[in-house]
CSV table of C-alpha atoms in Angstrom, one decimal:
chain,number,residue,atom,x,y,z
A,1,MET,CA,17.1,8.3,31.6
A,2,PRO,CA,18.3,6.3,28.6
A,3,LYS,CA,15.7,4.9,26.2
A,4,LEU,CA,14.9,1.4,25.3
A,5,GLU,CA,13.2,0.4,22.0
A,6,VAL,CA,12.4,-2.9,20.3
A,7,CYS,CA,12.8,-3.5,16.5
A,8,LEU,CA,10.5,-6.3,15.4
A,9,SER,CA,12.2,-7.1,12.1
A,10,PRO,CA,15.4,-6.2,10.3
A,11,ALA,CA,13.2,-4.6,7.7
A,12,LEU,CA,12.2,-2.0,10.3
A,13,LEU,CA,15.7,-1.4,11.6
A,14,HIS,CA,16.1,1.9,9.6
A,15,LEU,CA,13.4,3.4,11.7
A,16,ASN,CA,15.5,3.3,14.8
A,17,ASN,CA,18.3,5.7,15.5
A,18,PHE,CA,20.8,3.4,17.1
A,19,ALA,CA,24.1,5.2,16.6
A,20,ASP,CA,24.4,5.8,20.3
A,21,SER,CA,22.7,2.6,21.5
A,22,ILE,CA,23.7,-0.8,22.6
A,23,VAL,CA,22.0,-3.2,20.2
A,24,VAL,CA,21.0,-6.7,21.4
A,25,ILE,CA,20.8,-9.1,18.5
A,26,ILE,CA,18.1,-11.7,19.2
A,27,ASP,CA,17.6,-14.9,17.3
A,28,VAL,CA,16.2,-17.3,19.8
A,29,PHE,CA,15.6,-20.2,17.4
A,30,ARG,CA,18.5,-20.7,17.3
A,31,ALA,CA,21.6,-18.6,16.4
A,32,THR,CA,21.9,-16.5,19.5
A,33,SER,CA,21.0,-19.4,21.7
A,34,THR,CA,23.8,-21.5,20.1
A,35,ILE,CA,26.1,-18.6,20.5
A,36,ALA,CA,25.5,-18.3,24.2
A,37,ALA,CA,26.0,-22.1,24.6
A,38,VAL,CA,29.2,-22.1,22.6
A,39,ILE,CA,30.8,-19.2,24.4
A,40,ASP,CA,29.7,-20.4,27.8
A,41,ASN,CA,31.2,-23.8,27.0
A,42,GLY,CA,34.6,-22.2,26.5
A,43,ALA,CA,35.1,-21.5,22.8
A,44,ASN,CA,37.7,-18.8,22.1
A,45,CYS,CA,35.3,-16.9,19.9
A,46,ILE,CA,32.7,-17.3,17.2
A,47,ILE,CA,33.2,-15.7,13.8
A,48,PRO,CA,29.8,-15.1,12.3
A,49,VAL,CA,29.7,-15.0,8.5
A,50,ASP,CA,26.9,-14.7,6.0
A,51,ASP,CA,28.4,-16.7,3.3
A,52,VAL,CA,29.1,-20.5,3.1
A,53,GLU,CA,32.2,-20.2,1.0
A,54,LYS,CA,33.7,-17.6,3.4
A,55,CYS,CA,32.9,-20.0,6.2
A,56,LYS,CA,34.8,-22.8,4.6
A,57,GLN,CA,37.8,-20.5,3.8
A,58,LEU,CA,38.1,-19.2,7.3
A,59,GLY,CA,37.7,-22.7,8.6
A,60,GLN,CA,40.8,-23.7,6.6
A,61,GLN,CA,42.8,-20.6,7.6
A,62,ILE,CA,42.2,-20.6,11.3
A,63,PRO,CA,43.9,-23.2,13.4
A,64,ASN,CA,41.7,-25.2,15.8
A,65,SER,CA,38.5,-24.0,14.2
A,66,ILE,CA,35.2,-25.6,13.4
A,67,THR,CA,32.8,-24.6,10.7
A,68,ALA,CA,29.0,-24.6,11.2
A,69,GLY,CA,25.8,-23.8,9.5
A,70,GLU,CA,22.5,-25.2,8.5
A,71,ARG,CA,19.9,-24.8,5.8
A,72,ASN,CA,16.5,-26.3,6.4
A,73,GLY,CA,17.6,-28.2,9.4
A,74,LYS,CA,20.6,-30.0,7.8
A,75,ILE,CA,24.3,-29.3,8.1
A,76,ILE,CA,25.5,-27.4,5.0
A,77,GLU,CA,27.6,-29.6,2.8
A,78,GLY,CA,31.3,-29.1,3.4
A,79,LEU,CA,30.8,-27.7,7.0
A,80,ASP,CA,31.5,-29.6,10.2
A,81,HIS,CA,28.5,-28.9,12.3
A,82,GLY,CA,24.9,-27.5,12.5
A,83,ASN,CA,23.2,-24.8,14.4
A,84,SER,CA,22.1,-26.6,17.5
A,85,PRO,CA,23.1,-25.3,21.0
A,86,THR,CA,23.5,-28.9,22.2
A,87,GLU,CA,26.1,-29.8,19.6
A,88,TYR,CA,28.9,-28.0,21.4
A,89,PRO,CA,29.7,-29.4,24.9
A,90,LYS,CA,32.6,-28.1,26.8
A,91,ASP,CA,34.9,-31.0,26.1
A,92,TYR,CA,34.4,-30.5,22.4
A,93,ILE,CA,34.3,-26.7,21.9
A,94,ALA,CA,36.6,-25.4,24.7
A,95,ASN,CA,39.5,-23.3,23.3
A,96,LYS,CA,38.3,-23.7,19.7
A,97,THR,CA,37.1,-21.1,17.2
A,98,LEU,CA,33.6,-21.6,15.7
A,99,VAL,CA,33.0,-20.1,12.2
A,100,LEU,CA,29.3,-19.9,12.0
A,101,THR,CA,27.1,-19.0,9.1
A,102,THR,CA,23.5,-18.1,9.9
A,103,THR,CA,20.8,-16.5,7.8
A,104,ASN,CA,19.0,-14.0,9.9
A,105,GLY,CA,21.2,-13.2,12.8
A,106,THR,CA,24.4,-12.5,10.8
A,107,ARG,CA,22.5,-10.0,8.6
A,108,LEU,CA,21.4,-8.0,11.6
A,109,LEU,CA,25.0,-8.0,12.9
A,110,HIS,CA,26.1,-6.2,9.8
A,111,GLN,CA,23.1,-3.9,9.6
A,112,ALA,CA,23.7,-2.7,13.2
A,113,LYS,CA,27.4,-2.4,13.0
A,114,ASP,CA,27.5,1.4,13.4
A,115,CYS,CA,25.9,1.3,16.8
A,116,LYS,CA,27.7,1.8,20.1
A,117,GLN,CA,28.1,-1.8,21.0
A,118,ILE,CA,26.5,-5.1,19.9
A,119,ILE,CA,25.8,-8.0,22.2
A,120,THR,CA,23.7,-11.1,21.5
A,121,GLY,CA,20.9,-12.3,23.7
A,122,SER,CA,18.8,-15.4,24.2
A,123,PHE,CA,16.8,-17.0,27.1
A,124,LEU,CA,19.9,-19.1,27.8
A,125,ASN,CA,21.8,-16.0,28.9
A,126,LEU,CA,18.9,-13.7,29.8
A,127,LYS,CA,20.3,-12.6,33.2
A,128,ALA,CA,23.8,-11.9,32.1
A,129,THR,CA,22.4,-9.8,29.3
A,130,CYS,CA,20.0,-7.9,31.6
A,131,ASP,CA,22.7,-7.3,34.2
A,132,TYR,CA,25.0,-5.8,31.6
A,133,LEU,CA,22.4,-3.5,30.0
A,134,GLN,CA,21.3,-2.2,33.4
A,135,GLN,CA,24.9,-1.4,34.4
A,136,GLN,CA,25.7,0.6,31.3
A,137,ASN,CA,23.2,3.5,31.5
A,138,GLU,CA,23.1,3.7,27.7
A,139,ASN,CA,20.2,3.6,25.2
A,140,VAL,CA,19.2,0.1,24.2
A,141,LEU,CA,17.8,-1.4,21.0
A,142,LEU,CA,16.5,-4.9,21.2
A,143,ALA,CA,16.7,-6.2,17.7
A,144,CYS,CA,14.7,-9.3,16.7
A,145,SER,CA,16.2,-11.2,13.8
A,146,SER,CA,12.8,-12.6,12.8
A,147,TRP,CA,12.7,-15.0,9.9
A,148,LYS,CA,13.4,-13.6,6.5
A,149,ASP,CA,12.1,-10.2,7.8
A,150,ARG,CA,8.8,-11.7,9.1
A,151,PHE,CA,7.9,-10.9,12.6
A,152,ASN,CA,8.3,-13.8,14.9
A,153,ILE,CA,7.0,-14.4,18.4
A,154,GLU,CA,9.9,-16.1,20.1
A,155,ASP,CA,12.3,-13.2,19.5
A,156,THR,CA,9.6,-10.7,20.6
A,157,ILE,CA,8.8,-12.4,23.9
A,158,TYR,CA,12.5,-12.6,24.7
A,159,ALA,CA,12.6,-8.8,24.2
A,160,GLY,CA,9.7,-8.7,26.6
A,161,ALA,CA,11.5,-10.8,29.1
A,162,ILE,CA,14.4,-8.3,29.1
A,163,ILE,CA,12.0,-5.4,29.5
A,164,GLU,CA,10.3,-7.0,32.4
A,165,GLN,CA,13.6,-7.2,34.2
A,166,ILE,CA,15.1,-3.8,33.3
A,167,GLY,CA,12.4,-1.7,31.7
A,168,HIS,CA,11.9,0.4,34.8
A,169,ALA,CA,15.4,1.9,34.3
A,170,PHE,CA,14.6,3.2,30.8
A,171,ASP,CA,12.4,5.7,29.0
A,172,MET,CA,10.2,3.4,26.9
A,173,ASN,CA,7.6,5.2,24.8
A,174,ASP,CA,7.6,2.5,22.1
A,175,ASP,CA,4.7,0.4,21.1
A,176,SER,CA,6.9,-2.5,20.0
A,177,ALA,CA,8.4,-2.6,23.5
A,178,ARG,CA,4.9,-2.4,25.1
A,179,ALA,CA,3.6,-5.3,22.9
A,180,SER,CA,6.8,-7.4,23.6
A,181,LEU,CA,6.2,-7.1,27.3
A,182,GLN,CA,2.6,-7.9,27.1
A,183,LEU,CA,3.3,-11.0,24.9
A,184,TRP,CA,6.0,-12.2,27.3
A,185,ARG,CA,3.7,-11.9,30.2
A,186,GLY,CA,1.2,-14.1,28.4
A,187,ALA,CA,3.8,-16.6,27.5
A,188,LYS,CA,6.1,-16.9,30.5
A,189,ASN,CA,4.1,-19.1,32.8
A,190,ASP,CA,4.1,-22.0,30.3
A,191,LEU,CA,6.9,-21.1,27.9
A,192,ASN,CA,7.4,-24.6,26.6
A,193,ASN,CA,3.8,-25.0,25.6
A,194,PHE,CA,3.5,-21.4,24.4
A,195,ILE,CA,6.2,-21.8,21.8
A,196,LYS,CA,4.6,-24.8,20.2
A,197,ASN,CA,2.0,-22.5,18.6
A,198,THR,CA,4.6,-20.3,16.7
A,199,SER,CA,5.4,-20.5,13.1
A,200,HIS,CA,9.1,-21.1,13.7
A,201,TYR,CA,8.4,-24.0,16.0
A,202,ILE,CA,6.1,-25.5,13.5
A,203,ARG,CA,8.6,-25.1,10.7
A,204,LEU,CA,11.6,-26.5,12.6
A,205,SER,CA,9.6,-29.4,13.9
A,206,GLN,CA,9.6,-30.7,10.3
A,207,TYR,CA,13.3,-31.3,10.9
A,208,ASN,CA,12.7,-32.9,14.3
A,209,LEU,CA,14.3,-30.0,16.1
A,210,GLN,CA,11.8,-29.7,18.9
A,211,GLU,CA,14.3,-30.6,21.6
A,212,ASP,CA,16.6,-27.9,20.4
A,213,MET,CA,13.8,-25.3,20.7
A,214,HIS,CA,12.9,-26.4,24.2
A,215,TYR,CA,16.6,-26.2,25.1
A,216,CYS,CA,16.6,-22.6,23.8
A,217,CYS,CA,13.8,-21.8,26.3
A,218,GLU,CA,15.9,-22.8,29.3
A,219,ILE,CA,16.3,-19.5,31.1
A,220,ASN,CA,19.8,-18.7,32.3
A,221,LYS,CA,21.2,-22.1,31.5
A,222,HIS,CA,24.3,-20.4,30.0
A,223,ASP,CA,25.0,-17.4,32.3
A,224,VAL,CA,27.4,-15.6,29.9
A,225,LEU,CA,27.5,-12.2,28.3
A,226,VAL,CA,28.4,-12.2,24.6
A,227,LYS,CA,29.9,-9.2,22.9
A,228,TYR,CA,30.6,-8.6,19.2
A,229,ILE,CA,33.9,-7.0,18.9
A,230,ASP,CA,36.0,-6.6,15.7
A,231,GLY,CA,34.0,-9.2,13.8
A,232,LYS,CA,34.1,-11.8,16.6
A,233,LEU,CA,31.6,-12.9,19.2
A,234,ILE,CA,33.5,-13.2,22.5
A,235,LYS,CA,32.8,-13.6,26.2
A,236,GLY,CA,32.0,-10.2,27.6
B,1,MET,CA,-9.6,-23.2,4.0
B,2,PRO,CA,-8.6,-19.6,3.1
B,3,LYS,CA,-5.7,-18.1,4.9
B,4,LEU,CA,-5.6,-15.1,7.2
B,5,GLU,CA,-2.5,-13.0,7.8
B,6,VAL,CA,-1.6,-9.8,9.5
B,7,CYS,CA,0.8,-7.2,8.2
B,8,LEU,CA,2.1,-5.1,11.1
B,9,SER,CA,3.6,-2.2,9.1
B,10,PRO,CA,3.5,-1.0,5.4
B,11,ALA,CA,7.2,-1.5,5.4
B,12,LEU,CA,6.5,-5.3,5.7
B,13,LEU,CA,3.8,-5.5,3.1
B,14,HIS,CA,6.1,-6.8,0.4
B,15,LEU,CA,6.4,-10.0,2.5
B,16,ASN,CA,2.8,-10.9,2.0
B,17,ASN,CA,1.5,-12.3,-1.2
B,18,PHE,CA,-1.9,-10.6,-1.3
B,19,ALA,CA,-2.8,-10.7,-5.0
B,20,ASP,CA,-5.6,-13.1,-4.3
B,21,SER,CA,-6.6,-11.6,-0.9
B,22,ILE,CA,-9.1,-9.2,0.5
B,23,VAL,CA,-7.0,-6.6,2.2
B,24,VAL,CA,-8.4,-4.7,5.2
B,25,ILE,CA,-6.7,-1.4,5.7
B,26,ILE,CA,-6.6,-0.5,9.4
B,27,ASP,CA,-5.8,3.0,10.7
B,28,VAL,CA,-7.7,3.1,14.0
B,29,PHE,CA,-6.3,6.5,15.1
B,30,ARG,CA,-8.0,7.9,13.1
B,31,ALA,CA,-8.4,7.6,9.3
B,32,THR,CA,-10.4,4.3,9.0
B,33,SER,CA,-12.5,5.3,12.0
B,34,THR,CA,-13.4,8.6,10.4
B,35,ILE,CA,-14.1,6.8,7.1
B,36,ALA,CA,-16.5,4.4,8.8
B,37,ALA,CA,-18.3,7.4,10.5
B,38,VAL,CA,-18.5,9.4,7.3
B,39,ILE,CA,-19.8,6.6,5.2
B,40,ASP,CA,-22.3,5.5,7.9
B,41,ASN,CA,-23.5,9.1,8.2
B,42,GLY,CA,-24.5,9.1,4.5
B,43,ALA,CA,-21.7,10.6,2.5
B,44,ASN,CA,-21.8,9.6,-1.2
B,45,CYS,CA,-18.2,8.5,-1.0
B,46,ILE,CA,-14.8,9.4,0.2
B,47,ILE,CA,-11.9,10.1,-2.2
B,48,PRO,CA,-8.6,9.4,-0.4
B,49,VAL,CA,-5.6,11.3,-1.7
B,50,ASP,CA,-2.0,11.4,-0.5
B,51,ASP,CA,-1.4,15.0,-1.6
B,52,VAL,CA,-2.8,18.2,-0.2
B,53,GLU,CA,-2.8,20.1,-3.6
B,54,LYS,CA,-4.6,17.2,-5.2
B,55,CYS,CA,-7.1,17.4,-2.3
B,56,LYS,CA,-7.7,21.1,-3.0
B,57,GLN,CA,-8.1,20.6,-6.7
B,58,LEU,CA,-10.6,17.8,-6.4
B,59,GLY,CA,-12.5,19.8,-3.9
B,60,GLN,CA,-12.9,22.6,-6.5
B,61,GLN,CA,-13.8,20.2,-9.3
B,62,ILE,CA,-16.4,18.0,-7.5
B,63,PRO,CA,-19.8,19.5,-6.8
B,64,ASN,CA,-21.0,19.3,-3.2
B,65,SER,CA,-17.6,18.1,-1.9
B,66,ILE,CA,-15.7,18.8,1.3
B,67,THR,CA,-11.9,18.7,1.7
B,68,ALA,CA,-10.3,17.3,4.8
B,69,GLY,CA,-6.9,16.6,6.2
B,70,GLU,CA,-4.7,17.3,9.3
B,71,ARG,CA,-1.1,17.5,10.1
B,72,ASN,CA,-0.1,17.4,13.8
B,73,GLY,CA,-3.7,17.7,15.0
B,74,LYS,CA,-4.6,20.8,13.0
B,75,ILE,CA,-6.6,21.3,9.8
B,76,ILE,CA,-4.3,21.8,6.9
B,77,GLU,CA,-4.4,25.3,5.6
B,78,GLY,CA,-6.8,25.6,2.7
B,79,LEU,CA,-8.8,22.5,3.6
B,80,ASP,CA,-12.3,22.6,5.1
B,81,HIS,CA,-12.1,20.0,7.9
B,82,GLY,CA,-9.9,17.7,10.0
B,83,ASN,CA,-9.6,14.0,10.5
B,84,SER,CA,-12.0,13.5,13.4
B,85,PRO,CA,-14.8,11.0,13.2
B,86,THR,CA,-17.1,13.3,15.2
B,87,GLU,CA,-16.8,16.2,12.7
B,88,TYR,CA,-19.2,14.6,10.2
B,89,PRO,CA,-22.7,14.2,11.6
B,90,LYS,CA,-25.5,13.0,9.3
B,91,ASP,CA,-27.0,16.4,8.8
B,92,TYR,CA,-23.7,17.8,7.6
B,93,ILE,CA,-22.1,15.0,5.5
B,94,ALA,CA,-25.1,13.2,4.0
B,95,ASN,CA,-25.0,13.1,0.2
B,96,LYS,CA,-21.7,14.9,0.1
B,97,THR,CA,-18.3,13.8,-1.2
B,98,LEU,CA,-15.4,13.9,1.2
B,99,VAL,CA,-11.9,14.4,-0.3
B,100,LEU,CA,-9.6,13.2,2.4
B,101,THR,CA,-5.8,13.4,2.7
B,102,THR,CA,-4.2,11.2,5.3
B,103,THR,CA,-0.6,10.2,5.8
B,104,ASN,CA,-0.5,6.5,6.6
B,105,GLY,CA,-3.8,5.0,5.4
B,106,THR,CA,-3.7,6.5,1.9
B,107,ARG,CA,-0.3,5.1,1.3
B,108,LEU,CA,-1.4,1.6,2.2
B,109,LEU,CA,-4.4,1.9,-0.2
B,110,HIS,CA,-2.0,2.6,-3.0
B,111,GLN,CA,0.5,-0.1,-1.9
B,112,ALA,CA,-2.3,-2.8,-1.8
B,113,LYS,CA,-4.1,-1.8,-5.0
B,114,ASP,CA,-3.3,-5.0,-6.8
B,115,CYS,CA,-5.1,-7.2,-4.4
B,116,LYS,CA,-8.5,-8.9,-4.9
B,117,GLN,CA,-10.5,-6.3,-2.9
B,118,ILE,CA,-9.8,-3.5,-0.5
B,119,ILE,CA,-12.0,-2.7,2.5
B,120,THR,CA,-11.3,-0.5,5.5
B,121,GLY,CA,-11.8,-1.5,9.1
B,122,SER,CA,-12.0,0.1,12.5
B,123,PHE,CA,-13.6,-0.7,15.9
B,124,LEU,CA,-16.5,1.5,14.8
B,125,ASN,CA,-17.4,-1.0,12.1
B,126,LEU,CA,-15.9,-4.2,13.4
B,127,LYS,CA,-19.0,-6.4,13.1
B,128,ALA,CA,-19.8,-5.3,9.5
B,129,THR,CA,-16.2,-6.0,8.5
B,130,CYS,CA,-16.1,-9.4,10.2
B,131,ASP,CA,-19.4,-10.5,8.7
B,132,TYR,CA,-18.3,-9.5,5.2
B,133,LEU,CA,-14.9,-11.3,5.5
B,134,GLN,CA,-16.5,-14.5,6.9
B,135,GLN,CA,-19.0,-14.6,4.0
B,136,GLN,CA,-16.4,-14.3,1.2
B,137,ASN,CA,-14.4,-17.4,1.7
B,138,GLU,CA,-11.3,-15.6,0.4
B,139,ASN,CA,-7.8,-15.1,1.8
B,140,VAL,CA,-7.6,-12.1,4.1
B,141,LEU,CA,-4.7,-9.8,4.8
B,142,LEU,CA,-5.2,-7.4,7.8
B,143,ALA,CA,-2.9,-4.5,7.0
B,144,CYS,CA,-2.0,-2.1,9.9
B,145,SER,CA,-1.2,1.4,8.7
B,146,SER,CA,1.1,2.0,11.7
B,147,TRP,CA,2.7,5.4,12.0
B,148,LYS,CA,5.4,6.3,9.5
B,149,ASP,CA,6.0,2.5,9.3
B,150,ARG,CA,6.4,2.1,13.0
B,151,PHE,CA,4.4,-0.7,14.6
B,152,ASN,CA,1.5,0.5,16.6
B,153,ILE,CA,-0.7,-1.2,19.1
B,154,GLU,CA,-4.1,0.1,18.3
B,155,ASP,CA,-4.1,-1.2,14.7
B,156,THR,CA,-2.7,-4.5,15.9
B,157,ILE,CA,-5.3,-5.1,18.6
B,158,TYR,CA,-8.0,-4.3,16.1
B,159,ALA,CA,-6.5,-7.0,13.8
B,160,GLY,CA,-6.7,-9.3,16.9
B,161,ALA,CA,-10.4,-8.3,17.4
B,162,ILE,CA,-11.2,-9.5,13.9
B,163,ILE,CA,-9.3,-12.7,14.4
B,164,GLU,CA,-11.1,-13.4,17.6
B,165,GLN,CA,-14.4,-13.3,15.7
B,166,ILE,CA,-13.5,-15.0,12.4
B,167,GLY,CA,-10.1,-16.7,12.9
B,168,HIS,CA,-11.7,-20.1,13.3
B,169,ALA,CA,-12.7,-20.0,9.6
B,170,PHE,CA,-9.2,-19.4,8.3
B,171,ASP,CA,-5.8,-21.2,8.1
B,172,MET,CA,-3.7,-19.0,10.3
B,173,ASN,CA,0.0,-20.0,10.6
B,174,ASP,CA,1.2,-16.5,11.1
B,175,ASP,CA,3.0,-15.1,14.2
B,176,SER,CA,1.7,-11.6,13.5
B,177,ALA,CA,-1.8,-12.9,13.7
B,178,ARG,CA,-1.1,-14.9,16.8
B,179,ALA,CA,0.4,-11.9,18.5
B,180,SER,CA,-2.4,-9.6,17.4
B,181,LEU,CA,-5.0,-12.0,19.0
B,182,GLN,CA,-3.0,-12.2,22.2
B,183,LEU,CA,-2.6,-8.5,22.5
B,184,TRP,CA,-6.3,-7.9,21.8
B,185,ARG,CA,-7.2,-10.4,24.5
B,186,GLY,CA,-5.1,-8.5,27.0
B,187,ALA,CA,-6.7,-5.2,25.9
B,188,LYS,CA,-10.4,-5.8,25.3
B,189,ASN,CA,-11.7,-5.8,28.8
B,190,ASP,CA,-10.6,-2.3,29.5
B,191,LEU,CA,-10.0,-0.9,26.0
B,192,ASN,CA,-10.4,2.8,27.0
B,193,ASN,CA,-7.7,2.5,29.6
B,194,PHE,CA,-5.5,0.2,27.6
B,195,ILE,CA,-5.1,2.7,24.8
B,196,LYS,CA,-3.8,5.4,27.1
B,197,ASN,CA,-0.5,3.6,27.3
B,198,THR,CA,0.2,3.6,23.5
B,199,SER,CA,2.5,5.9,21.6
B,200,HIS,CA,-0.2,7.2,19.3
B,201,TYR,CA,-2.5,8.2,22.2
B,202,ILE,CA,0.3,9.9,24.0
B,203,ARG,CA,1.3,11.8,20.8
B,204,LEU,CA,-2.3,12.8,19.8
B,205,SER,CA,-3.1,13.9,23.4
B,206,GLN,CA,-0.7,16.8,22.9
B,207,TYR,CA,-3.4,18.1,20.5
B,208,ASN,CA,-6.2,17.4,22.9
B,209,LEU,CA,-7.6,14.6,20.8
B,210,GLN,CA,-8.3,12.2,23.6
B,211,GLU,CA,-12.1,12.2,23.0
B,212,ASP,CA,-11.5,11.4,19.4
B,213,MET,CA,-9.5,8.3,20.3
B,214,HIS,CA,-12.0,7.1,22.8
B,215,TYR,CA,-14.7,7.5,20.2
B,216,CYS,CA,-12.6,5.4,17.8
B,217,CYS,CA,-12.8,2.6,20.4
B,218,GLU,CA,-16.6,2.4,20.4
B,219,ILE,CA,-17.2,-1.0,19.0
B,220,ASN,CA,-19.8,-1.3,16.3
B,221,LYS,CA,-21.0,2.3,16.6
B,222,HIS,CA,-21.0,2.6,12.8
B,223,ASP,CA,-22.3,-0.7,11.5
B,224,VAL,CA,-21.2,-0.2,7.9
B,225,LEU,CA,-19.0,-2.0,5.4
B,226,VAL,CA,-16.6,0.2,3.5
B,227,LYS,CA,-15.2,-0.9,0.2
B,228,TYR,CA,-12.5,0.8,-2.0
B,229,ILE,CA,-13.6,0.7,-5.6
B,230,ASP,CA,-12.2,2.8,-8.5
B,231,GLY,CA,-10.4,5.2,-6.2
B,232,LYS,CA,-13.4,5.8,-4.0
B,233,LEU,CA,-14.4,4.5,-0.5
B,234,ILE,CA,-18.1,3.7,-0.6
B,235,LYS,CA,-20.7,1.8,1.4
B,236,GLY,CA,-20.3,-1.9,0.6
């Protein structure tokens, strides 16, 4: 039976042996939610970068591309768009390439690059993510992006939501996984209220991003699997 | 209002600014439980050390002292005792000095040494710990020892138990604290069964230490405050 583990912060990733695992990058507010929306809405691919200048350069080099990134709730100067999952409807993003700079999620992508396969997960594409993981019969590491290495609740309960669906098919002697599942079970019946008492919600509410965060909690709204292959996030 | 935060692993301690905080070191299975029992049963003090040789040396130098430490559930060769809270009844330990080597707890003591005050906490001395923290009107950091930096549930729910009692008196915008409280609330009504499904319980059961762990869950059995002052754990 393959094993399933949860990593609660990028600062703890070195404790997990993930060389032979599928790693699910989780950044519910909002990178991996936006990624699910953009891919489901028909973008060719997303190129995640950790550096604003690189984002601008790629935006100039790649035909039909859009640059995106935020700091403190505002579009970064010189980029086209922000990090909201609602900014990219089908008629705008279809067949385009999004060059996206994010803080926490992109770092984890690089940290986990030597694993078997990277996918990204969010409530928006929960089912597609679970279905894929269950079919592979491989070890799984659910990697929470957190915020500047600090544990956060929304990524953790999403890990718990995955475990609730597919945990039975895995060996799971991992306290982080147990805690994630228990936290999810306490949250799921009133998710939209539950998230209001989280540090990320409180922080992002300063920038009036409440609607974004409730959108990020719409389970299975974007039924798409997202894989990270050769530096690009693509439809799996 | 002073703030209260939880640190889920020593590997995350650098994220907390604890210079002006009281830090509560938590190692429920079993270091800080044993510490509470030993101090409550009348030991002069406990000297925590991270090194077995240093433990032996101090044991030879200090009159009326006992050396203690375990690795993998067995007393370390050359030391007198193990790391069980039941090994130190009053008629044995009263007025003695215990030189104790532990893996996780001792490391945290050293990591947190530049804070305002260190105390140690466990279910055995929950009330004494809470009463003290509530009286001080200082910032508090609840620091889980974890196991080799890996998140563990028993330390986390103990942090939640503290928060349930005194959280109302603190500013607490911290997801680790919120999660700790939620996990504790899911555990507290059947603590002895709850702990059976944790990685530490499963690991230590290999060494037949189940009774120890259930002892560690006896709330307020040793109603004593433990402070760390000048390298010694003493009755506060």
